[in-house]
Coordinates of C-alpha atoms (C1' of nucleotides) in Angstrom, one line a residue:
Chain A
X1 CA 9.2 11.7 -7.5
X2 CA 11.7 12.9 -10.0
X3 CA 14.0 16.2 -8.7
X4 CA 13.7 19.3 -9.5
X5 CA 17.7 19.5 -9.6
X6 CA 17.4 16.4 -12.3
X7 CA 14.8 18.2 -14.7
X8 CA 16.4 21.8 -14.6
X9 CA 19.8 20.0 -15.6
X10 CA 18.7 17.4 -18.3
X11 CA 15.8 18.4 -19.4
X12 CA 15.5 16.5 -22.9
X13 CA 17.1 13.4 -21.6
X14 CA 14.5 13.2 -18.7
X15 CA 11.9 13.0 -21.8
X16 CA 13.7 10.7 -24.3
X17 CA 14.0 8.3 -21.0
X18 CA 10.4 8.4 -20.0
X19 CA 9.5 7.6 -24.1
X20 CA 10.5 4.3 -22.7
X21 CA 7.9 4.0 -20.2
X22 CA 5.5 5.3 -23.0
X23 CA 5.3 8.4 -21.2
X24 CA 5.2 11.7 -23.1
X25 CA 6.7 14.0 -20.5
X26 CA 7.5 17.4 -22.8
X27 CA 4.4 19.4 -22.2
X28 CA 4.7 18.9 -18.0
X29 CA 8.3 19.3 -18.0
X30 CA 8.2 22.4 -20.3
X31 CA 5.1 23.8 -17.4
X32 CA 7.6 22.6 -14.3
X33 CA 10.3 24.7 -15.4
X34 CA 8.6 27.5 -16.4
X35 CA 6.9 27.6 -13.0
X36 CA 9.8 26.7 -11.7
X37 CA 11.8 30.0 -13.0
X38 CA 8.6 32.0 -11.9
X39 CA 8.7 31.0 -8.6
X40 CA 12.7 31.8 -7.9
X41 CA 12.2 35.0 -9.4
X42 CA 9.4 36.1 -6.8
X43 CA 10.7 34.4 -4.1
X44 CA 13.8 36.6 -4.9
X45 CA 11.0 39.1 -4.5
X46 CA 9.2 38.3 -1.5
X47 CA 12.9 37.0 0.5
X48 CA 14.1 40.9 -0.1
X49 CA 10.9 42.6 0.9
X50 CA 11.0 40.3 4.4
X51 CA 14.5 41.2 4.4
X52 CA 13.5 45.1 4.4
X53 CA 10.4 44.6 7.3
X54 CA 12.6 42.5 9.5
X55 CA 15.2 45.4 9.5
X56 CA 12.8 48.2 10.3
X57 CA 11.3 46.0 12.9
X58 CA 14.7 46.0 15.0
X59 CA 15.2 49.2 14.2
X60 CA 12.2 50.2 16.0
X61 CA 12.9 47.8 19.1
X62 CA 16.1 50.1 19.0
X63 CA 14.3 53.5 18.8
X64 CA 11.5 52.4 21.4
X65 CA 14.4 51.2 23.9
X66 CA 15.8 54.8 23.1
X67 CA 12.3 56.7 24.2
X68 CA 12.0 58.2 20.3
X69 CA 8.9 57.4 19.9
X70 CA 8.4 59.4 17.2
X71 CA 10.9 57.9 14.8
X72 CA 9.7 54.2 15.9
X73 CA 6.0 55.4 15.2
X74 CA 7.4 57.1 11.9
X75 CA 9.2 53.9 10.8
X76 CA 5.9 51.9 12.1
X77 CA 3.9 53.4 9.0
X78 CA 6.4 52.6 6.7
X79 CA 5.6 48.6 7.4
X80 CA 2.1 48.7 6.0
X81 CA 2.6 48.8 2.1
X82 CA 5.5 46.3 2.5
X83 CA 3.7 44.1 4.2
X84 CA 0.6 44.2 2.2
X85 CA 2.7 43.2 -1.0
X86 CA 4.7 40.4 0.9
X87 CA 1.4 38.6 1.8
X88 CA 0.6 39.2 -2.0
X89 CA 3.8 37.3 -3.3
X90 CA 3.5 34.8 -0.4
X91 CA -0.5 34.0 -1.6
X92 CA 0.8 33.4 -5.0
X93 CA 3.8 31.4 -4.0
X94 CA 1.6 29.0 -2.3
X95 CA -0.1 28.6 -6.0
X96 CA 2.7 28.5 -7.6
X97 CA 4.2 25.8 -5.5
X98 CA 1.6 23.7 -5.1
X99 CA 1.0 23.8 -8.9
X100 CA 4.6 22.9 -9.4
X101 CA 4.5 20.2 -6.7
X102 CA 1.2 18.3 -8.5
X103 CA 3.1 18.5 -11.8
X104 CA 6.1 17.0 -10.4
X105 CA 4.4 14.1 -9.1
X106 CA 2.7 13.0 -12.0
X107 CA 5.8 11.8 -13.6
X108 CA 6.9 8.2 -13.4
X109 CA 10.5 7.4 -12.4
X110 CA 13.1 7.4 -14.7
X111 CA 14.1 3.8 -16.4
X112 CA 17.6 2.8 -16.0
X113 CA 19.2 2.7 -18.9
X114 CA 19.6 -0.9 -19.5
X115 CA 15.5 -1.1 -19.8
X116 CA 13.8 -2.2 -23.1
X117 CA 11.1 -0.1 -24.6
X118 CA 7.9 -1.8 -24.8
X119 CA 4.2 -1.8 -24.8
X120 CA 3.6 -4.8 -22.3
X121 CA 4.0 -8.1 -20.7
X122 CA 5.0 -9.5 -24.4
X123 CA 8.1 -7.1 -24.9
X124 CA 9.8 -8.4 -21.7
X125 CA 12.5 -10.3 -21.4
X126 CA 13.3 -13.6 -20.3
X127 CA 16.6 -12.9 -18.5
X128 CA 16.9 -16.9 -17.6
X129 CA 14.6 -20.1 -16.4
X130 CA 15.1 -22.5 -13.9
X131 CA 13.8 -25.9 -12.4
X132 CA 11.8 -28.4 -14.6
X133 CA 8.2 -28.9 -15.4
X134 CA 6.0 -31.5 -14.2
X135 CA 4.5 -33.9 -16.5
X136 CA 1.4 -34.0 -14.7
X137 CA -1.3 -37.2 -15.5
X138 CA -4.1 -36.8 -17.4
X139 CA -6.5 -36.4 -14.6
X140 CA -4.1 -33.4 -13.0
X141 CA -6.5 -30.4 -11.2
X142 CA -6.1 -27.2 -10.5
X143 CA -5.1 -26.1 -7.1
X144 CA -8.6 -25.0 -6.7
X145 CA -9.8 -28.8 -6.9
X146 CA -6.8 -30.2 -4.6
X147 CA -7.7 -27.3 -2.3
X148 CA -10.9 -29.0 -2.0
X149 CA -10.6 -32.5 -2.3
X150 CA -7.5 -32.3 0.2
X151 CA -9.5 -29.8 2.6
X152 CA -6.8 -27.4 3.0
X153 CA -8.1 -24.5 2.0
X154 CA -12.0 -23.4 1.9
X155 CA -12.9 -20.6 -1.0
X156 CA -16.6 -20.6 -0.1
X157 CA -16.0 -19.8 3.9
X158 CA -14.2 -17.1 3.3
X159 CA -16.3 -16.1 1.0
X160 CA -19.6 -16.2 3.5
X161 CA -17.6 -14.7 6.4
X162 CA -16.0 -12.0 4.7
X163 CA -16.5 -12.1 0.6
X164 CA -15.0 -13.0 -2.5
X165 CA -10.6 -12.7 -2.4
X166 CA -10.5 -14.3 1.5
X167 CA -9.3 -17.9 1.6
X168 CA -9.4 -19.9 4.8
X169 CA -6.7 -21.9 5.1
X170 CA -7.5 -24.8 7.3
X171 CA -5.4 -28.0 8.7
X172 CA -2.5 -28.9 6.7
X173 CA -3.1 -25.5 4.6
X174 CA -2.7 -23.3 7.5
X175 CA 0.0 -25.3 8.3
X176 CA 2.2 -24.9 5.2
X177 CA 1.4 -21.3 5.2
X178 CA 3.2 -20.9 8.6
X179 CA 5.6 -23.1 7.3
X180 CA 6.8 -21.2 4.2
X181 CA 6.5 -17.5 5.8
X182 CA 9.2 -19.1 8.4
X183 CA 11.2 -20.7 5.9
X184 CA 11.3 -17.2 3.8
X185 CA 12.4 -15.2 6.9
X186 CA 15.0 -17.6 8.3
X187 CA 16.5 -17.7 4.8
X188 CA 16.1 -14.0 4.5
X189 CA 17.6 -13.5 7.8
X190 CA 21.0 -15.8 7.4
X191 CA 21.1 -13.5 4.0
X192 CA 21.4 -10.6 6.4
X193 CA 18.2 -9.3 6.8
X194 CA 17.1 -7.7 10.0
X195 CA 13.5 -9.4 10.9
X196 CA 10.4 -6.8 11.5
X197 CA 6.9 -6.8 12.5
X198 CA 5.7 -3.5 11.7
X199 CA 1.8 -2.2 11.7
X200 CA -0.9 -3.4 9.5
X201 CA -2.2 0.1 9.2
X202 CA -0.4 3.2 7.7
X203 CA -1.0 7.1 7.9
X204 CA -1.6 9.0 4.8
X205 CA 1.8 10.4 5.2
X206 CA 3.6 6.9 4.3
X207 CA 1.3 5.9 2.3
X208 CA 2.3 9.1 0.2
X209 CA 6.2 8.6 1.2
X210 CA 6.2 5.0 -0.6
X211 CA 4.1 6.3 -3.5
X212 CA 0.7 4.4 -3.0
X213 CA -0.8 7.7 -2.6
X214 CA -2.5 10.1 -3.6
X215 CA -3.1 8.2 -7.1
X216 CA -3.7 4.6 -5.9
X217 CA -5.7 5.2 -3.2
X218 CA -8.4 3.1 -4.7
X219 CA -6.4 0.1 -4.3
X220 CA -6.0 0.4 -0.6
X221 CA -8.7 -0.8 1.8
X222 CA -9.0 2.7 3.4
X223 CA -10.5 2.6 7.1
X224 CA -12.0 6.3 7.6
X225 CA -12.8 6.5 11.2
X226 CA -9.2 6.8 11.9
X227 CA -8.2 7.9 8.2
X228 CA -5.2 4.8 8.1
X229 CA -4.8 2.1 4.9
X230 CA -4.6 -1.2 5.3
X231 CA -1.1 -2.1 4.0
X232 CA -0.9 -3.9 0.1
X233 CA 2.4 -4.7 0.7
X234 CA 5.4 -4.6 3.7
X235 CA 7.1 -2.4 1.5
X236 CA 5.0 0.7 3.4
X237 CA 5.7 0.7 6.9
X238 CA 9.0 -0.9 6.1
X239 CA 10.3 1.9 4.1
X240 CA 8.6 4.3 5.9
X241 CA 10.8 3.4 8.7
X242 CA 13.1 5.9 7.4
X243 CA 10.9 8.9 6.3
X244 CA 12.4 12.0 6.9
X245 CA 16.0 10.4 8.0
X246 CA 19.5 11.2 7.9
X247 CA 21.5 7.9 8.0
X248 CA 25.4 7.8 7.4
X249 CA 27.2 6.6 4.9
X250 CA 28.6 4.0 7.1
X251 CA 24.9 2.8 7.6
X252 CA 24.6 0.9 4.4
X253 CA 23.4 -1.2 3.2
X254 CA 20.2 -1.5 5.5
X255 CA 18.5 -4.6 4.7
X256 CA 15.1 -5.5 6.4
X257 CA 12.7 -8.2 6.3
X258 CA 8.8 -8.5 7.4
X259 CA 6.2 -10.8 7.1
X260 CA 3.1 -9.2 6.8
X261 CA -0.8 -10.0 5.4
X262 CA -1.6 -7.5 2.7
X263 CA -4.7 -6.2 1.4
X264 CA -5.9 -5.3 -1.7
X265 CA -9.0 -4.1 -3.2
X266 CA -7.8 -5.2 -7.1
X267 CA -10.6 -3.2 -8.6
X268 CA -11.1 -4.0 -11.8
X269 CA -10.4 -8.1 -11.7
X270 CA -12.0 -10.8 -13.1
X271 CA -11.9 -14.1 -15.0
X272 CA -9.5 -16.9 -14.5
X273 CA -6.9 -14.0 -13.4
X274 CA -9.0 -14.5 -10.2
X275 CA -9.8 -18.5 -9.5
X276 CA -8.5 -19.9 -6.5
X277 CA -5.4 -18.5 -4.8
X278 CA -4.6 -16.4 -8.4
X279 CA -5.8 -13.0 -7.1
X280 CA -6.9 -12.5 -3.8
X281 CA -7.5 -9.5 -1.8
X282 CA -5.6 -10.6 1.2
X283 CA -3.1 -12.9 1.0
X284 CA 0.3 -13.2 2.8
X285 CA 4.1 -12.2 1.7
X286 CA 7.3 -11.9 3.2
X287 CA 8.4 -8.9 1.7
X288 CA 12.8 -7.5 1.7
X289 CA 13.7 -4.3 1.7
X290 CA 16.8 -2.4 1.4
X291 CA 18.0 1.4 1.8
X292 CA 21.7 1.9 -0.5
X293 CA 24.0 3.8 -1.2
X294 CA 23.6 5.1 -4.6
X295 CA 26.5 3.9 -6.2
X296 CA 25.6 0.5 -4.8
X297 CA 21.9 -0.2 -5.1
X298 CA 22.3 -1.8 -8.5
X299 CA 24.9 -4.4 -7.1
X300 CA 21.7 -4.9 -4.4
X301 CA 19.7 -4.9 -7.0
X302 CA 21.3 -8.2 -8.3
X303 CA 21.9 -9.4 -4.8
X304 CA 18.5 -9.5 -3.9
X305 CA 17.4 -11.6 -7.4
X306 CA 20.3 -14.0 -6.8
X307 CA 18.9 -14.4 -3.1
X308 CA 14.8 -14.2 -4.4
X309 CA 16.4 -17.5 -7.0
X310 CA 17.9 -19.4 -4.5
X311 CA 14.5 -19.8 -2.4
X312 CA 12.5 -20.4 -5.6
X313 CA 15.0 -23.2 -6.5
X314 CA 15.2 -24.6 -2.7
X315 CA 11.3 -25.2 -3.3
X316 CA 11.9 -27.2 -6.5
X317 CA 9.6 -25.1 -8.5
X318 CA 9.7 -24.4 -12.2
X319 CA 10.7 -20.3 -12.7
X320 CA 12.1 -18.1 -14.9
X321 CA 13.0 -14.4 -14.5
X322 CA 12.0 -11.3 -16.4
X323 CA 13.0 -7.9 -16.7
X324 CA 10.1 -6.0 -17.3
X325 CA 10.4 -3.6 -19.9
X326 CA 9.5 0.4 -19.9
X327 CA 5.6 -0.4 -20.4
X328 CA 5.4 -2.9 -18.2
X329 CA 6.7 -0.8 -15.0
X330 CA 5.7 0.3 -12.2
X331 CA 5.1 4.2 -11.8
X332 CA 8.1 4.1 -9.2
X333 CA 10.4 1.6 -10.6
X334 CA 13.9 2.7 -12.3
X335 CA 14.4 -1.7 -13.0
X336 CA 12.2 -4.8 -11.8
X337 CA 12.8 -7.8 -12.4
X338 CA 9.7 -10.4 -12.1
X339 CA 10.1 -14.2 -10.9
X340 CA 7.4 -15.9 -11.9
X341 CA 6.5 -19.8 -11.1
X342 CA 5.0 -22.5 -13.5
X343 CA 1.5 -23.8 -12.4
X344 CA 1.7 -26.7 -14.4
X345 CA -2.3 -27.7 -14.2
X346 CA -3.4 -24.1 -15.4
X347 CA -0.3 -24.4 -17.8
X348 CA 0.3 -20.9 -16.8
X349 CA 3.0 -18.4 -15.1
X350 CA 2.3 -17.2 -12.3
X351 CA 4.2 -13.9 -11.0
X352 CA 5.4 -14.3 -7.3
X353 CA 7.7 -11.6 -6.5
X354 CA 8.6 -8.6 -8.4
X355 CA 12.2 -6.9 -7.6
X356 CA 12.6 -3.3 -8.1
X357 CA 15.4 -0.7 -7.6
X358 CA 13.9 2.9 -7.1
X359 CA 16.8 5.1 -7.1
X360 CA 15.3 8.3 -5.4
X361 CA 12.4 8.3 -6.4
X362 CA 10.8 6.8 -3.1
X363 CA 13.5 8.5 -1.4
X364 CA 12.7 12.1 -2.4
X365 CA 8.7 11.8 -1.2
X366 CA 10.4 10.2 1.4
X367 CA 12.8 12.8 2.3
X368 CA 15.4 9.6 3.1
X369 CA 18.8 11.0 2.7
X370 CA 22.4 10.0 3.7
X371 CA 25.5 12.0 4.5
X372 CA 29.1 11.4 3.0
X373 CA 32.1 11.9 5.2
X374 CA 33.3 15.1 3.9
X375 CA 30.0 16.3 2.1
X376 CA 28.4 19.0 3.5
X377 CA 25.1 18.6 2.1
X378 CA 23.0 15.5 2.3
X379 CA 21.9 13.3 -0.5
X380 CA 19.2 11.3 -1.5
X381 CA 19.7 7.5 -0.8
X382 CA 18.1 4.8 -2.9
X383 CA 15.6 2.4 -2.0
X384 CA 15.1 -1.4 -3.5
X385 CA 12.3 -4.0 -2.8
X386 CA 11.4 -7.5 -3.3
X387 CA 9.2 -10.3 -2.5
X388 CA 11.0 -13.2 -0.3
X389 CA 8.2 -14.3 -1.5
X390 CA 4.4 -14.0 -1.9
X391 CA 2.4 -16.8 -0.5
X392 CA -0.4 -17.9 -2.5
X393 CA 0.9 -18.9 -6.0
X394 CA 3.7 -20.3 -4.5
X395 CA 1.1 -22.5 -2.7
X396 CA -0.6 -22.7 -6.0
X397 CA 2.5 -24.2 -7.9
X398 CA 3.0 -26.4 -4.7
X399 CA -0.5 -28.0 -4.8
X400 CA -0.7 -28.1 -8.7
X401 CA 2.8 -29.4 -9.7
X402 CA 3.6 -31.8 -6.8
X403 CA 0.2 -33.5 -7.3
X404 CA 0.7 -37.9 -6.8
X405 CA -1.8 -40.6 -6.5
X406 CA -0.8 -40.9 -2.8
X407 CA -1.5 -36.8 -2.1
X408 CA 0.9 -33.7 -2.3
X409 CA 4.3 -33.9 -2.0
X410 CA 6.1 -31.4 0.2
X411 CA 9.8 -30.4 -1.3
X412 CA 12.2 -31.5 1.4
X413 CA 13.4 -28.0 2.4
X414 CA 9.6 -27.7 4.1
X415 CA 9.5 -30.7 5.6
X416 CA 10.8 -29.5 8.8
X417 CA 8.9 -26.8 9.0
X418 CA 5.4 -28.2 8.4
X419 CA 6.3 -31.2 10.0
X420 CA 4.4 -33.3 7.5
X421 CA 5.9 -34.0 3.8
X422 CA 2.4 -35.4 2.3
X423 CA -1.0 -33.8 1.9
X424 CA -3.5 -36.2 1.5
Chain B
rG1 C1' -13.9 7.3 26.7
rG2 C1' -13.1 11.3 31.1
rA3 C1' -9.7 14.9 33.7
rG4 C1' -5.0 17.2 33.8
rA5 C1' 0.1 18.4 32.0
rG6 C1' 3.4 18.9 28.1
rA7 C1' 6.1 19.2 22.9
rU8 C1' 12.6 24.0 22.2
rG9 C1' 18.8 21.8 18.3
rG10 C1' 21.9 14.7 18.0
rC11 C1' 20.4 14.5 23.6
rC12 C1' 19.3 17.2 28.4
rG13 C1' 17.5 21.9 29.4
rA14 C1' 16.8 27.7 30.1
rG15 C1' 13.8 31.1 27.8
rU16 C1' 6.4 34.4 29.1
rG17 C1' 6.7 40.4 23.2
rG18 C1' 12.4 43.6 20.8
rU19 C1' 20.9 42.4 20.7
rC20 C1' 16.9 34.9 20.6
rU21 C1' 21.7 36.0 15.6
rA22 C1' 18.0 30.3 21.1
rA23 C1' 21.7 30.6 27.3
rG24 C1' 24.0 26.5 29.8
rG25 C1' 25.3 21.4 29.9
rC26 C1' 26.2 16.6 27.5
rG27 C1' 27.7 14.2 23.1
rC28 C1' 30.5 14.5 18.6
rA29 C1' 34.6 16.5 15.4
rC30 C1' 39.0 19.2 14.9
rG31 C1' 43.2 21.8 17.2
rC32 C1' 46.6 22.8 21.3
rC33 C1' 48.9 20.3 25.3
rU34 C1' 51.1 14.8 26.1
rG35 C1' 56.1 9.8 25.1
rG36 C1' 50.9 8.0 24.5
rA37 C1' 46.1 8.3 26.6
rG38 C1' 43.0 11.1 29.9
rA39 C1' 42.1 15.7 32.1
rG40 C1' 42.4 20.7 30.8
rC41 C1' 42.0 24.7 27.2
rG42 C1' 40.3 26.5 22.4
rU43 C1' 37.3 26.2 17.9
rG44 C1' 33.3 24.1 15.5
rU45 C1' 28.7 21.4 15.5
rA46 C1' 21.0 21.3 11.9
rG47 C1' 17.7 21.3 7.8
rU48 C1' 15.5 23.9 3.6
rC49 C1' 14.4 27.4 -0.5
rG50 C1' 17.0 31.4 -3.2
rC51 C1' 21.2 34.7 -5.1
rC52 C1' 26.4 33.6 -7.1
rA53 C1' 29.8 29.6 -12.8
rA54 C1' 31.5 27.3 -8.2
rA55 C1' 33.7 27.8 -3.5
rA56 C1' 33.5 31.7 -0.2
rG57 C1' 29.8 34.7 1.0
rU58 C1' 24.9 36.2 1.5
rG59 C1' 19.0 36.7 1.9
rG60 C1' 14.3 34.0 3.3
rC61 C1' 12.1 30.1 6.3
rU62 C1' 12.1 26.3 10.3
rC63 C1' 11.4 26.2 18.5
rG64 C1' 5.3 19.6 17.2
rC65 C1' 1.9 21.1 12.7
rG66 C1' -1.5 24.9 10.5
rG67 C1' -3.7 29.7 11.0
rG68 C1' -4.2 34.6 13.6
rU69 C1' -2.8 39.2 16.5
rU70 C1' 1.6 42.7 16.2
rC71 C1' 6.1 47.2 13.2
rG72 C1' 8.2 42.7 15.7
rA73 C1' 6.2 35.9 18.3
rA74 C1' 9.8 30.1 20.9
rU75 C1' 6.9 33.6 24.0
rC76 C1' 0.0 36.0 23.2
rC77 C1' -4.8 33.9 20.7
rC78 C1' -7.5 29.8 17.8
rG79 C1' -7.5 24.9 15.5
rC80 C1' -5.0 20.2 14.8
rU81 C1' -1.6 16.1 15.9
rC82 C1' 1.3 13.6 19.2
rU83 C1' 3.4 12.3 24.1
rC84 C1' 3.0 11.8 29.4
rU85 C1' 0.1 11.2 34.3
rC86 C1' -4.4 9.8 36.8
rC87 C1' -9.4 7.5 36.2
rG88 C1' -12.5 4.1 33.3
rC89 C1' -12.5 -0.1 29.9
rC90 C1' -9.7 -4.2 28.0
rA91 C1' -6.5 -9.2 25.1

RNA sequence: GGAGAGAUGGCCGAGUGGUCUAAGGCGCACGCCUGGAGAGCGUGUAGUCGCCAAAAGUGGCUCGCGGGUUCGAAUCCCGCUCUCUCCGCCA
């Protein structure tokens, strides 16, 4: 979430940047700082009247050790009215705080300045496109069909032993799956990443410290016996890593990588958004993350596109990248740029990672701060995150554009991995 | 799952109702000493919300978390979480 600091010290431009995001943000902001001068004033109240008990209190461990007993009882009396009206101030404190706190949380991140307003998908921007597309023959099918008539994947299995949104990958599909989550993490680890295997599960608090929660808890799979989530994405336990931390300065830039299933319920669904390997409710993705220094993230920021490029372009796929304007956000995100592939049987793009920096946003729920040789007090650090890459549309534009009478062709960088180049 | 023990600062560890403003040690930083290093000596060593233009200073809070008792709680009471030991179960 945004600071308090941030909104008490530009006020209008924290509006005029959330116009971007289409977010009207003067009627909260105007209630935040109005609660916000409230509450200083009475806890300038309540910090004086403690002040006052705590001093009589000594003062009567002084008397007592003394033997006046009637000056400690005398000064005893005294406590009563204070201490009615400090648990008065402290009740509405509470209020106040809390009411502050759900305010402050309902507004998005700030965009960087460099974002384009916009409504949706059709004011982003193409920031460049790579690799060529396939001309496919007339008789080209969708993944869904190869997945089928190659046996690689079964839709309907998954579907009778668990439901709709859970493939089973099978033979030479399970295969390649193993083969591309090692090929993203070996790249991802020679471009300095440090290789993690974190839990599946998450508590409430990180599922609140990366922002998932409390307004998308409909979108995790939410196990109640034990009150954990199933993960949506690494990007949870990864970042959560460093929930209330204190790194260094000389600890940057932290750059971690994990392979990890992710679930998602995707309420809400439907149509050819959801065929085959489109939409699913688990699915797999190698997920990087890094923690920055604030005056660096943005050169990450670029770092970690340049790096997401060269693994689309290593697996001879058709992409382009787009920076996502203000409507097309996430809550969280200050920038995010989207790869997308070209699936060039459904003749559509299909999004397979989505880079973001988040400034502090995920840093201040996250209370992830850094010290500064020098600096007395700590600061916030940023965090960044990107897919390194998301599994199933990859294997989508894999199936669908490297389709040949004699089967599938592999691109070479896989071979090795899967040990076969040819589905057939 | 059953029984028991425990949670104190960066770390170890003392503290069972009032100079706890948390002893002592280790670590770290700085200074003195030294040709240099070490040893030794000295000083400092958290977070957070306020007040103040800022620095300095200063008030409140924080001894796992949340309540309670009390003029006063690290210390007493209740609830929760987590850790450890033993037993049971188990890939």
């Amino acid at each position: 979430m945004l600071t308090l600091a941030i909104i008490r010290e530009k006020k209008e431009e924290v509006i005029q940047r959330l116009k971007v995001k289409n977010f009207n943000a003067e009627e909260i902001v105007t209630r935040i700082l109005e609660l916000d001068k409230t509450r200083r004033l009475m806890q300038q109240k309540q910090d004086s009247r403690q002040n006052e008990l705590n001093t009589i209190s000594k003062s009567i461990g002084l008397l007592l050790r003394k033997g006046q007993k009637d000056e400690a009882e005398a000064s005893r009396r005294k406590t009563t009215e204070i201490k009615e009206e400090i648990k008065k101030i402290s009740d509405q404190l509470d209020t106040f705080e809390s009411d502050l706190n759900a305010l402050l949380i309902q507004l998005p991140n700030l965009p960087h300045h460099s974002v384009p307003a916009g409504r949706g998908a059709g004011d982003n921007i193409t920031v460049r496109e790579g690799g060529t597309k396939p001309t496919l023959a007339e008789n080209a099918m969708p993944h869904w069909d190869l997945a089928r008539k190659y046996d690689v994947i079964d839709f309907e299995l998954g579907n009778k032993i668990t439901g709709a949104g859970f493939p089973l990958y099978k033979g030479k599909g399970a295969k390649l799956q193993r083969a591309l989550i090692n090929f993203f993490l070996d790249e991802n680890q020679k471009a300095g990443y440090t290789e993690y295997m974190p839990p599946l599960m998450v508590n409430q608090d990180s599922g609140y410290g990366t922002g998932q929660l409390p307004d998308k808890d409909g979108q995790m799979y939410y196990v109640g016996t034990d009150n954990y989530y199933l993960i949506p994405t690494a990007e949870v336990p990864v970042t959560n890593i460093y929930r209330d931390v204190i790194l260094n300065a000389a600890d940057f830039p932290i750059k971690n990588t994990a392979y990890t299933p992710c679930f998602r319920r995707e309420a809400g669904s439907y149509g050819k958004d959801v065929r085959g390997l489109n939409r699913l409710h688990q699915f797999d993705k190698v997920e990087i993350v890094q923690i920055q220094h604030p005056g660096k993230s943005y050169d990450a920021l670029e770092e970690m596109v340049n790096h997401v490029e060269s693994l689309v372009r290593k697996l001879e796929l058709p992409y382009r990248i787009i920076k996502l304007c203000g409507g097309d956000m996430s809550f969280t995100s200050a920038l995010t740029y989207d790869f997308e592939v070209y699936a060039a049987a459904q003749k559509r793009w299909l999004e397979v990672s989505s880079v973001s920096n988040f400034e502090s946003f995920q840093a201040n729920r996250l209370k992830l701060r850094y010290k500064e040789e020098g600096n007395k007090k700590p600061a916030l650090a940023h965090t960044l995150n990107g897919s390194s890459l998301a599994l199933p549309r990859i294997v989508a534009a894999l199936l669908e554009n490297n389709q040949t009478a004699e089967g599938i062709k592999l691109p070479v960088v896989l071979h090795s991995y899967a040990g076969f180049d040819l589905i057939s």
